[in-house]
mmCIF file of C-alpha atoms and ligand atoms in Angstrom:
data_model
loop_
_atom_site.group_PDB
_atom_site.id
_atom_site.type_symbol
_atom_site.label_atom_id
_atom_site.label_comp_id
_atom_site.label_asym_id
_atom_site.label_seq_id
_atom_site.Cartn_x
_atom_site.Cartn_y
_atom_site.Cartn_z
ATOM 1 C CA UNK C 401 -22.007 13.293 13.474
ATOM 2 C CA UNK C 402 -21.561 15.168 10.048
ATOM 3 C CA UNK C 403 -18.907 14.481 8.029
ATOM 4 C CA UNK C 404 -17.135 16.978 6.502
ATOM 5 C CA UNK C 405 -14.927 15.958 3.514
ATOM 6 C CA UNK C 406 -11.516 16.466 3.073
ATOM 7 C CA UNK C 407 -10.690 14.145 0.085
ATOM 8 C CA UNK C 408 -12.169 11.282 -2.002
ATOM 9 C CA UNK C 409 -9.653 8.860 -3.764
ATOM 10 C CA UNK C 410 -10.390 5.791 -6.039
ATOM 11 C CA UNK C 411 -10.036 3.792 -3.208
ATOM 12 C CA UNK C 412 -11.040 5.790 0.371
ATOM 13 C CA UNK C 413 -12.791 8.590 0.987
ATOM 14 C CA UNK C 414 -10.614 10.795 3.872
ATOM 15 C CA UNK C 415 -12.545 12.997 6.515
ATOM 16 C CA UNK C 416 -11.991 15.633 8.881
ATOM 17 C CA UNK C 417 -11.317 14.092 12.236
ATOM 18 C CA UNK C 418 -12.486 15.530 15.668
ATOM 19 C CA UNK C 419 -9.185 17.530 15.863
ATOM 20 C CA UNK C 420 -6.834 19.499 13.893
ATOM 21 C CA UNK C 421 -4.424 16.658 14.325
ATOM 22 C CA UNK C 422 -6.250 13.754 12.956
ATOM 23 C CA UNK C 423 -8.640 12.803 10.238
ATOM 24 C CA UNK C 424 -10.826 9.539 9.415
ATOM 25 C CA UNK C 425 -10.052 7.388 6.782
ATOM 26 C CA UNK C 426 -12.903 5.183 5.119
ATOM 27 C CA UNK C 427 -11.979 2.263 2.937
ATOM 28 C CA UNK C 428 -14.289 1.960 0.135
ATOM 29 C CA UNK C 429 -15.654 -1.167 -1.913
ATOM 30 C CA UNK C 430 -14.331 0.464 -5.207
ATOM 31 C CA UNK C 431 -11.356 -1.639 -6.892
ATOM 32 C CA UNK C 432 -9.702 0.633 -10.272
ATOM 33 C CA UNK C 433 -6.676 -0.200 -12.114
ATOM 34 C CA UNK C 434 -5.074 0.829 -15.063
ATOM 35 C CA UNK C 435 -5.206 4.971 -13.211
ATOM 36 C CA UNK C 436 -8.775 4.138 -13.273
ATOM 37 C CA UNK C 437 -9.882 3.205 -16.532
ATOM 38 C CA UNK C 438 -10.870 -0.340 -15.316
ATOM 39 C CA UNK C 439 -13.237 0.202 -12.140
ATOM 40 C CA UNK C 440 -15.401 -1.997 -10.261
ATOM 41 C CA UNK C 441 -17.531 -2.647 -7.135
ATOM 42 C CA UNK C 442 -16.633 -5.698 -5.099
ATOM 43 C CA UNK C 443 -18.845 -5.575 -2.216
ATOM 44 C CA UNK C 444 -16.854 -6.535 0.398
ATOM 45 C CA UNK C 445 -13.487 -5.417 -0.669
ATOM 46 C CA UNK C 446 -13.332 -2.365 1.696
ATOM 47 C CA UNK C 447 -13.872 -4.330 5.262
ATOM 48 C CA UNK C 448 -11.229 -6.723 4.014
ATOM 49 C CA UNK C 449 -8.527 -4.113 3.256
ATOM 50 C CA UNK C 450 -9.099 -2.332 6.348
ATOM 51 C CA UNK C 451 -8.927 -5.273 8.330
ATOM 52 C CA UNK C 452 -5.417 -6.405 6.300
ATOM 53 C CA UNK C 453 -3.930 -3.358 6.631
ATOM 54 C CA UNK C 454 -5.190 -2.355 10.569
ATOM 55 C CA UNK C 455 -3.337 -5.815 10.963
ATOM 56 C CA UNK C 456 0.001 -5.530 9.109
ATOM 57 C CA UNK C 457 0.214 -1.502 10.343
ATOM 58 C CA UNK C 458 -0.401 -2.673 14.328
ATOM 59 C CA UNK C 459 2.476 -5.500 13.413
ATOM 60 C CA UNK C 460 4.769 -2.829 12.158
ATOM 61 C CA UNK C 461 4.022 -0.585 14.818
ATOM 62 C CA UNK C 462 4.805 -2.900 17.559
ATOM 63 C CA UNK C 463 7.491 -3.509 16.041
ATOM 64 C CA UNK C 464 8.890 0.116 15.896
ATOM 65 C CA UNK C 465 7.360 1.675 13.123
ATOM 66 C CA UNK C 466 5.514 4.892 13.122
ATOM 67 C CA UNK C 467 2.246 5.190 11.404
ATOM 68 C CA UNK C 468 -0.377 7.240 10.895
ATOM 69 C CA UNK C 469 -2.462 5.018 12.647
ATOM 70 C CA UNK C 470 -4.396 6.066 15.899
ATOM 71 C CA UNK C 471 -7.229 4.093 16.524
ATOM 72 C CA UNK C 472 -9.913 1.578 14.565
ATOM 73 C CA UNK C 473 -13.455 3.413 14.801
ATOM 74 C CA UNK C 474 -15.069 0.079 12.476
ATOM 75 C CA UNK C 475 -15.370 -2.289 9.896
ATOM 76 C CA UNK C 476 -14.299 0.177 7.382
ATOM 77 C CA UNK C 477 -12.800 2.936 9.057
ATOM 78 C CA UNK C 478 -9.840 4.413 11.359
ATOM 79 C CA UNK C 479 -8.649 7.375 12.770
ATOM 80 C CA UNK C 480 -5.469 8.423 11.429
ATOM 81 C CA UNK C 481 -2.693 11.001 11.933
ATOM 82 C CA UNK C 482 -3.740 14.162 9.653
ATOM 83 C CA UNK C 483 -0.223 13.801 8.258
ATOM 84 C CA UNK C 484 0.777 16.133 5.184
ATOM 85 C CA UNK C 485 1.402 13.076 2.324
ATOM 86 C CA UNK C 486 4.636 13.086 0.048
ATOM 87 C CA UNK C 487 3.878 12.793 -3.187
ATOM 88 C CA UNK C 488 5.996 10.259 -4.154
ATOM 89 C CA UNK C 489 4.808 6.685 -3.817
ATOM 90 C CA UNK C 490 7.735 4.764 -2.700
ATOM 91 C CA UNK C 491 7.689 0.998 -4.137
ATOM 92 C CA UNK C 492 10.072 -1.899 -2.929
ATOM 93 C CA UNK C 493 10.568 -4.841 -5.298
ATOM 94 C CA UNK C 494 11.556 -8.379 -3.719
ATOM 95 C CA UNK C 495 10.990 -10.178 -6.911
ATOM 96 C CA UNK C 496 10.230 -9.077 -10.677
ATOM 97 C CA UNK C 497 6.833 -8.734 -11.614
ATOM 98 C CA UNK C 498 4.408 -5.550 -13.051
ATOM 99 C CA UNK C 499 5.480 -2.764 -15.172
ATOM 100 C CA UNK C 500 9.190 -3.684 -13.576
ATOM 101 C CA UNK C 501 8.992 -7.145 -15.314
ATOM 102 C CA UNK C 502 7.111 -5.571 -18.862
ATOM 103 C CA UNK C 503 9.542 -2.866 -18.687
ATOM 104 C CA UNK C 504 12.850 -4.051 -18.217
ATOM 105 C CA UNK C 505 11.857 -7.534 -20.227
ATOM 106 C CA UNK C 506 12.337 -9.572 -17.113
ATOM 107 C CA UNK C 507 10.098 -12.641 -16.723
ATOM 108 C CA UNK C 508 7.552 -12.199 -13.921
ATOM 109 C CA UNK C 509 8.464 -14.536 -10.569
ATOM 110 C CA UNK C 510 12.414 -13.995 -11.247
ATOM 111 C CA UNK C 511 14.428 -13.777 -8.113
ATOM 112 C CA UNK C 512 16.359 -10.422 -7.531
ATOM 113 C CA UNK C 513 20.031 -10.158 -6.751
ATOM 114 C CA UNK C 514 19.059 -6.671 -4.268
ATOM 115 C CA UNK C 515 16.208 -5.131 -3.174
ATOM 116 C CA UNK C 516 14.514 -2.630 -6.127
ATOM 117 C CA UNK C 517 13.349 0.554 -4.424
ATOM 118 C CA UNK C 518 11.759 2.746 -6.575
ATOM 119 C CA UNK C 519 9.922 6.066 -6.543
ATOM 120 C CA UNK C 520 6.747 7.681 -8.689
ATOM 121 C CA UNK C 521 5.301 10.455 -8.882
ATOM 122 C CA UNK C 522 1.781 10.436 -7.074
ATOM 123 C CA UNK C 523 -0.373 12.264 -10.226
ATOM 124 C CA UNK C 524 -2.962 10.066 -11.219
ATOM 125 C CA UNK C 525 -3.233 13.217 -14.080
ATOM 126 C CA UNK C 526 0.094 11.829 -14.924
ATOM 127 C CA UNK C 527 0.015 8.533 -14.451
ATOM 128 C CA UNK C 528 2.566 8.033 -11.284
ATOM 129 C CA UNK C 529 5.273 8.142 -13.522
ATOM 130 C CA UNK C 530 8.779 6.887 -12.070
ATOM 131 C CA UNK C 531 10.966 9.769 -10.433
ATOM 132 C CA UNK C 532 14.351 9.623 -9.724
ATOM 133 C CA UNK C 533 15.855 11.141 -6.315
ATOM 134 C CA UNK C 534 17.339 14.027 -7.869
ATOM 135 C CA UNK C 535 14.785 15.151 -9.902
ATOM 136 C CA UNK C 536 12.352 14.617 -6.758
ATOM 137 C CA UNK C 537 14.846 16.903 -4.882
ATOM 138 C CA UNK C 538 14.794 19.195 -7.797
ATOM 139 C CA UNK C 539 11.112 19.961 -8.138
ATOM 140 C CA UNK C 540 11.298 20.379 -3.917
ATOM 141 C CA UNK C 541 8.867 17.211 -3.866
ATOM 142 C CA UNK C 542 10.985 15.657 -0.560
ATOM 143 C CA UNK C 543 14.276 16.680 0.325
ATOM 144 C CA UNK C 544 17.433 14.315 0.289
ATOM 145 C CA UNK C 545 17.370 13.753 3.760
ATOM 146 C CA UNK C 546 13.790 12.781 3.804
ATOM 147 C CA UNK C 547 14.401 10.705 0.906
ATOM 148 C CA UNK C 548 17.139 8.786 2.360
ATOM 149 C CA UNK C 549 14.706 8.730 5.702
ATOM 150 C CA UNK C 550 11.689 6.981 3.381
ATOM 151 C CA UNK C 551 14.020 4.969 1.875
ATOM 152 C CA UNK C 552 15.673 3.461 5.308
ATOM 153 C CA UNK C 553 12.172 3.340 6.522
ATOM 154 C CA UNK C 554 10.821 1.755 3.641
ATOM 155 C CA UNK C 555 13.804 -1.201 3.391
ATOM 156 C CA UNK C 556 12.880 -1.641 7.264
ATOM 157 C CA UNK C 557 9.638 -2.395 6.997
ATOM 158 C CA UNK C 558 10.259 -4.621 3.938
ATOM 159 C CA UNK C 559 12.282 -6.500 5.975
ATOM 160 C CA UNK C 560 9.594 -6.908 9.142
ATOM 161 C CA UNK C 561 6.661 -7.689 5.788
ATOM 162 C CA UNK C 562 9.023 -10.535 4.599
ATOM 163 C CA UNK C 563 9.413 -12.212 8.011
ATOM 164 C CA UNK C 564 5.625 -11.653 8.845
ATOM 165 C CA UNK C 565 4.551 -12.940 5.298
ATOM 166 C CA UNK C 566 7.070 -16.379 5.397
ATOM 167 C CA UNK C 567 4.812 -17.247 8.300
ATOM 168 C CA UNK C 568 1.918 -17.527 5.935
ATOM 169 C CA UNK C 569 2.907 -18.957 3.748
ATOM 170 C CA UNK C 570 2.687 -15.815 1.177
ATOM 171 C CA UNK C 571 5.780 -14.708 -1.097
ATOM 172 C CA UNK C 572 6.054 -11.007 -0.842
ATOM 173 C CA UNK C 573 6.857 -10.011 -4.338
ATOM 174 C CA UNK C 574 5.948 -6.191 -4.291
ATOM 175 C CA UNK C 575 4.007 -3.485 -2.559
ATOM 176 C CA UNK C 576 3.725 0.581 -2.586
ATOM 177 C CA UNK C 577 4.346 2.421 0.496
ATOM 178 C CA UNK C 578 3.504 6.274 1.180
ATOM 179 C CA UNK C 579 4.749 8.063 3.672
ATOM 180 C CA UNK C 580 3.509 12.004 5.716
ATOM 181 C CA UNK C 581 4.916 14.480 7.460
ATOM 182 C CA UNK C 582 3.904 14.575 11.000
ATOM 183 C CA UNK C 583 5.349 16.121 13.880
ATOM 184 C CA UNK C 584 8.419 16.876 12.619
ATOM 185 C CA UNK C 585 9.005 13.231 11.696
ATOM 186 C CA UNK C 586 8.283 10.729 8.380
ATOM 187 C CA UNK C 587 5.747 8.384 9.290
ATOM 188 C CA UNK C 588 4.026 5.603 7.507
ATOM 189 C CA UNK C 589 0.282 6.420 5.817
ATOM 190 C CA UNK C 590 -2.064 5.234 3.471
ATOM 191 C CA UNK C 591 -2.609 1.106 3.191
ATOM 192 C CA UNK C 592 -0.339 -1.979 2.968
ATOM 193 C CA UNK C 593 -3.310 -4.000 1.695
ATOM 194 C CA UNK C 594 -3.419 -6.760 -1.229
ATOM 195 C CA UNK C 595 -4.796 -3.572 -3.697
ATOM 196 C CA UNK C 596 -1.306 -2.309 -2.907
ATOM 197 C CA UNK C 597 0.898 -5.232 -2.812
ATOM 198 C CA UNK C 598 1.367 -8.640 -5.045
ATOM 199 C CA UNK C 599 1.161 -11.382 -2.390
ATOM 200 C CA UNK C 600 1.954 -14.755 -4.455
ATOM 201 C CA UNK C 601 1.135 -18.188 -2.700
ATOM 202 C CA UNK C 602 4.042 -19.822 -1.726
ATOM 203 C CA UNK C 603 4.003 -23.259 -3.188
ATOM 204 C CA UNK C 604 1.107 -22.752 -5.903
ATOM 205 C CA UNK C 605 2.656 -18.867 -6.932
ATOM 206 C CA UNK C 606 -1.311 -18.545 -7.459
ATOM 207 C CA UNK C 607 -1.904 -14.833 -6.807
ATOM 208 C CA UNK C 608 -3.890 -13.224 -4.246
ATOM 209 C CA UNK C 609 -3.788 -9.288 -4.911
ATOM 210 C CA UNK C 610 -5.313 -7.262 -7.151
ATOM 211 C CA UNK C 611 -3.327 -8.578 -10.119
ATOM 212 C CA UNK C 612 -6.608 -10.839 -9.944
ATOM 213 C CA UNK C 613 -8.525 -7.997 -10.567
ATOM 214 C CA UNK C 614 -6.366 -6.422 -13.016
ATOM 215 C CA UNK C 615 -5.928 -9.142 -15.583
ATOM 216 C CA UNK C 616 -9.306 -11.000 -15.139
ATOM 217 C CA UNK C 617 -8.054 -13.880 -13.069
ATOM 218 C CA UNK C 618 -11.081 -14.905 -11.109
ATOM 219 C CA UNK C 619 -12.458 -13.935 -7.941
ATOM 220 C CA UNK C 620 -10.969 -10.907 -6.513
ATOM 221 C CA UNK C 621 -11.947 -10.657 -3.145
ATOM 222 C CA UNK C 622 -11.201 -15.035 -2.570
ATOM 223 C CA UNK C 623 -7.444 -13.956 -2.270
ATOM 224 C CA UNK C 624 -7.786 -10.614 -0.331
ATOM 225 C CA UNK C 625 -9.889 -13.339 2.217
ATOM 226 C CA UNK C 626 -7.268 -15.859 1.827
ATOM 227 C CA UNK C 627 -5.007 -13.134 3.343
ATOM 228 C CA UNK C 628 -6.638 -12.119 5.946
ATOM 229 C CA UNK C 629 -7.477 -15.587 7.339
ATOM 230 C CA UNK C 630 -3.613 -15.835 7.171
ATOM 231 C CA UNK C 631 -2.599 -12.759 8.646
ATOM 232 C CA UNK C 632 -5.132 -13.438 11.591
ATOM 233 C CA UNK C 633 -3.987 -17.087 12.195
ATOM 234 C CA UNK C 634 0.004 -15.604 12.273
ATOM 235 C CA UNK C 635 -0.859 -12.168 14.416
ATOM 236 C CA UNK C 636 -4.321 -12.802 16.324
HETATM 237 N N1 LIG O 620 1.168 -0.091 -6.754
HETATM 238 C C1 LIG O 620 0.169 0.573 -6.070
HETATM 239 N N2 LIG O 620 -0.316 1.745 -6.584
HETATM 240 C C2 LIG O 620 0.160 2.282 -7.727
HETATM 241 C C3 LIG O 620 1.193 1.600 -8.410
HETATM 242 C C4 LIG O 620 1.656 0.412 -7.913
HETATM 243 O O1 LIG O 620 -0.278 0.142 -5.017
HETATM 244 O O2 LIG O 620 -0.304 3.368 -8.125
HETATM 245 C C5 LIG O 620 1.698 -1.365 -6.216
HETATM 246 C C6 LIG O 620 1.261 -2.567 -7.036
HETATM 247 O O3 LIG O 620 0.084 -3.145 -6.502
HETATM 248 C C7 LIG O 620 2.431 -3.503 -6.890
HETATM 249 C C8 LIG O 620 3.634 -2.568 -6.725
HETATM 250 O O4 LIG O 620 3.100 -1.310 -6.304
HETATM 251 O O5 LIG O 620 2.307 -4.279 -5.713
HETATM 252 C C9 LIG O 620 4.426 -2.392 -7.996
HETATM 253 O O6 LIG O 620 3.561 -2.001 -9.033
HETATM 254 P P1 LIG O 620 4.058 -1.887 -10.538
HETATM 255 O O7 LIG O 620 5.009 -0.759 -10.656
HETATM 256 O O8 LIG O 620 4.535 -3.208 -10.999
HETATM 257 O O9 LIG O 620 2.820 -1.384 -11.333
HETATM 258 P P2 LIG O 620 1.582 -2.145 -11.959
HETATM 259 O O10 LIG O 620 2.097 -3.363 -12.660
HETATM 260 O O11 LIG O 620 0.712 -2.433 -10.791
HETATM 261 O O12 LIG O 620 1.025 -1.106 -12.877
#
């Protein structure tokens, strides 16, 4: 079968699927931070953030949640909804950590009194940088009601993550969510992998995302594994 390309990110390579409706999404062994200027290989890494996030998105899904996800095809890749994205990545914060912790001058691991939900701008020529709701409503990037949509969504399936994750014995501290238009409705796309969330241990705090990665903790791909085994022994 030839592929035809629709679009190559740092982190998965997106196809054209057999139908106008779909497309194929390939994870790939690349780990970047820092918008890229930090980049490796980790062989590996792709297979274990497909099978993460195939996991956590058929957990959502049966429990309500619409996704672009149709069906697995392998190791590394799926067929998804060909949803049109909105660029704004939508981030959820259950405890301080990041550029919210360096920012705001807030040791990392502090509790929260609410739930942080945040927004930036998907530009990696720009750096994601955070977005308000009005000014993403005033540049026509989503409108209020889809906003206000993402953001129920979003707080929804924080709240499924959290109850999934206690099971594991994982603290979910952070993750990114992006969501598509798709049929006339806001569904779920992208990952939920540990490249896109901070997954903390619960009794050691030891970390087990790509925070590893990022700050030269050790070996990557041990946590993203740890993870998995996790998820599998909660959901399989
Ligand atoms: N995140 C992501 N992609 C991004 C930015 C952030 O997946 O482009 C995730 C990140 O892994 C973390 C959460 O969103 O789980 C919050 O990230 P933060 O704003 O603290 O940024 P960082 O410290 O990663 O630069």
């Amino acid at each position: 079968m030839s592929e035809i390309l629709l679009y190559e990110g740092k982190s998965k390579v997106v196809y054209e699927g057999p139908d106008s409706e779909s497309c194929i999404m390939r994870y790939k062994d690349t780990a970047t931070a820092f918008n890229g200027e930090k980049k490796e290989d980790l062989s590996g890494k792709g297979k274990l953030n497909s099978s993460i996030s195939n996991l956590i998105f058929g957990y959502l899904m049966k429990n309500g949640v619409e996704t672009h996800l149709i069906k697995i095809i392998d190791d590394t890749s799926a067929l998804v909804k060909k949803a049109e994205i909105i660029m704004v990545e939508v981030i959820i914060r259950n405890v301080a950590a990041g550029s919210f912790s360096k920012k705001y001058g807030i040791a990392e691991g502090t509790a929260l009194k609410n739930t942080i939900v945040e927004f930036s701008l998907k530009s990696d020529q720009l750096g994601d940088p955070m977005i308000n709701e009005s000014q993403i409503t005033a540049i026509g990037i989503a409108s209020a009601d889809e906003l206000a949509q993402m953001t129920k969504l979003a707080l929804g399936i924080n709240d499924l993550l959290c109850a999934l994750f206690v099971k594991t014995g994982i603290k979910l501290i952070d993750f990114k969510l992006e969501f598509g238009r798709y049929g006339g409705k806001i569904i779920l796309c992208d990952e939920i992998s540990p490249d896109s969330c901070r997954f903390w241990d619960a009794d050691t705090n030891k970390k087990l995302d790509k925070d590893v990665f990022r700050r030269d903790l050790g070996d990557v791909l041990e946590g993203y594994r740890d993870v998995l085994g996790r998820l599998q022994s909660v959901l399989l």
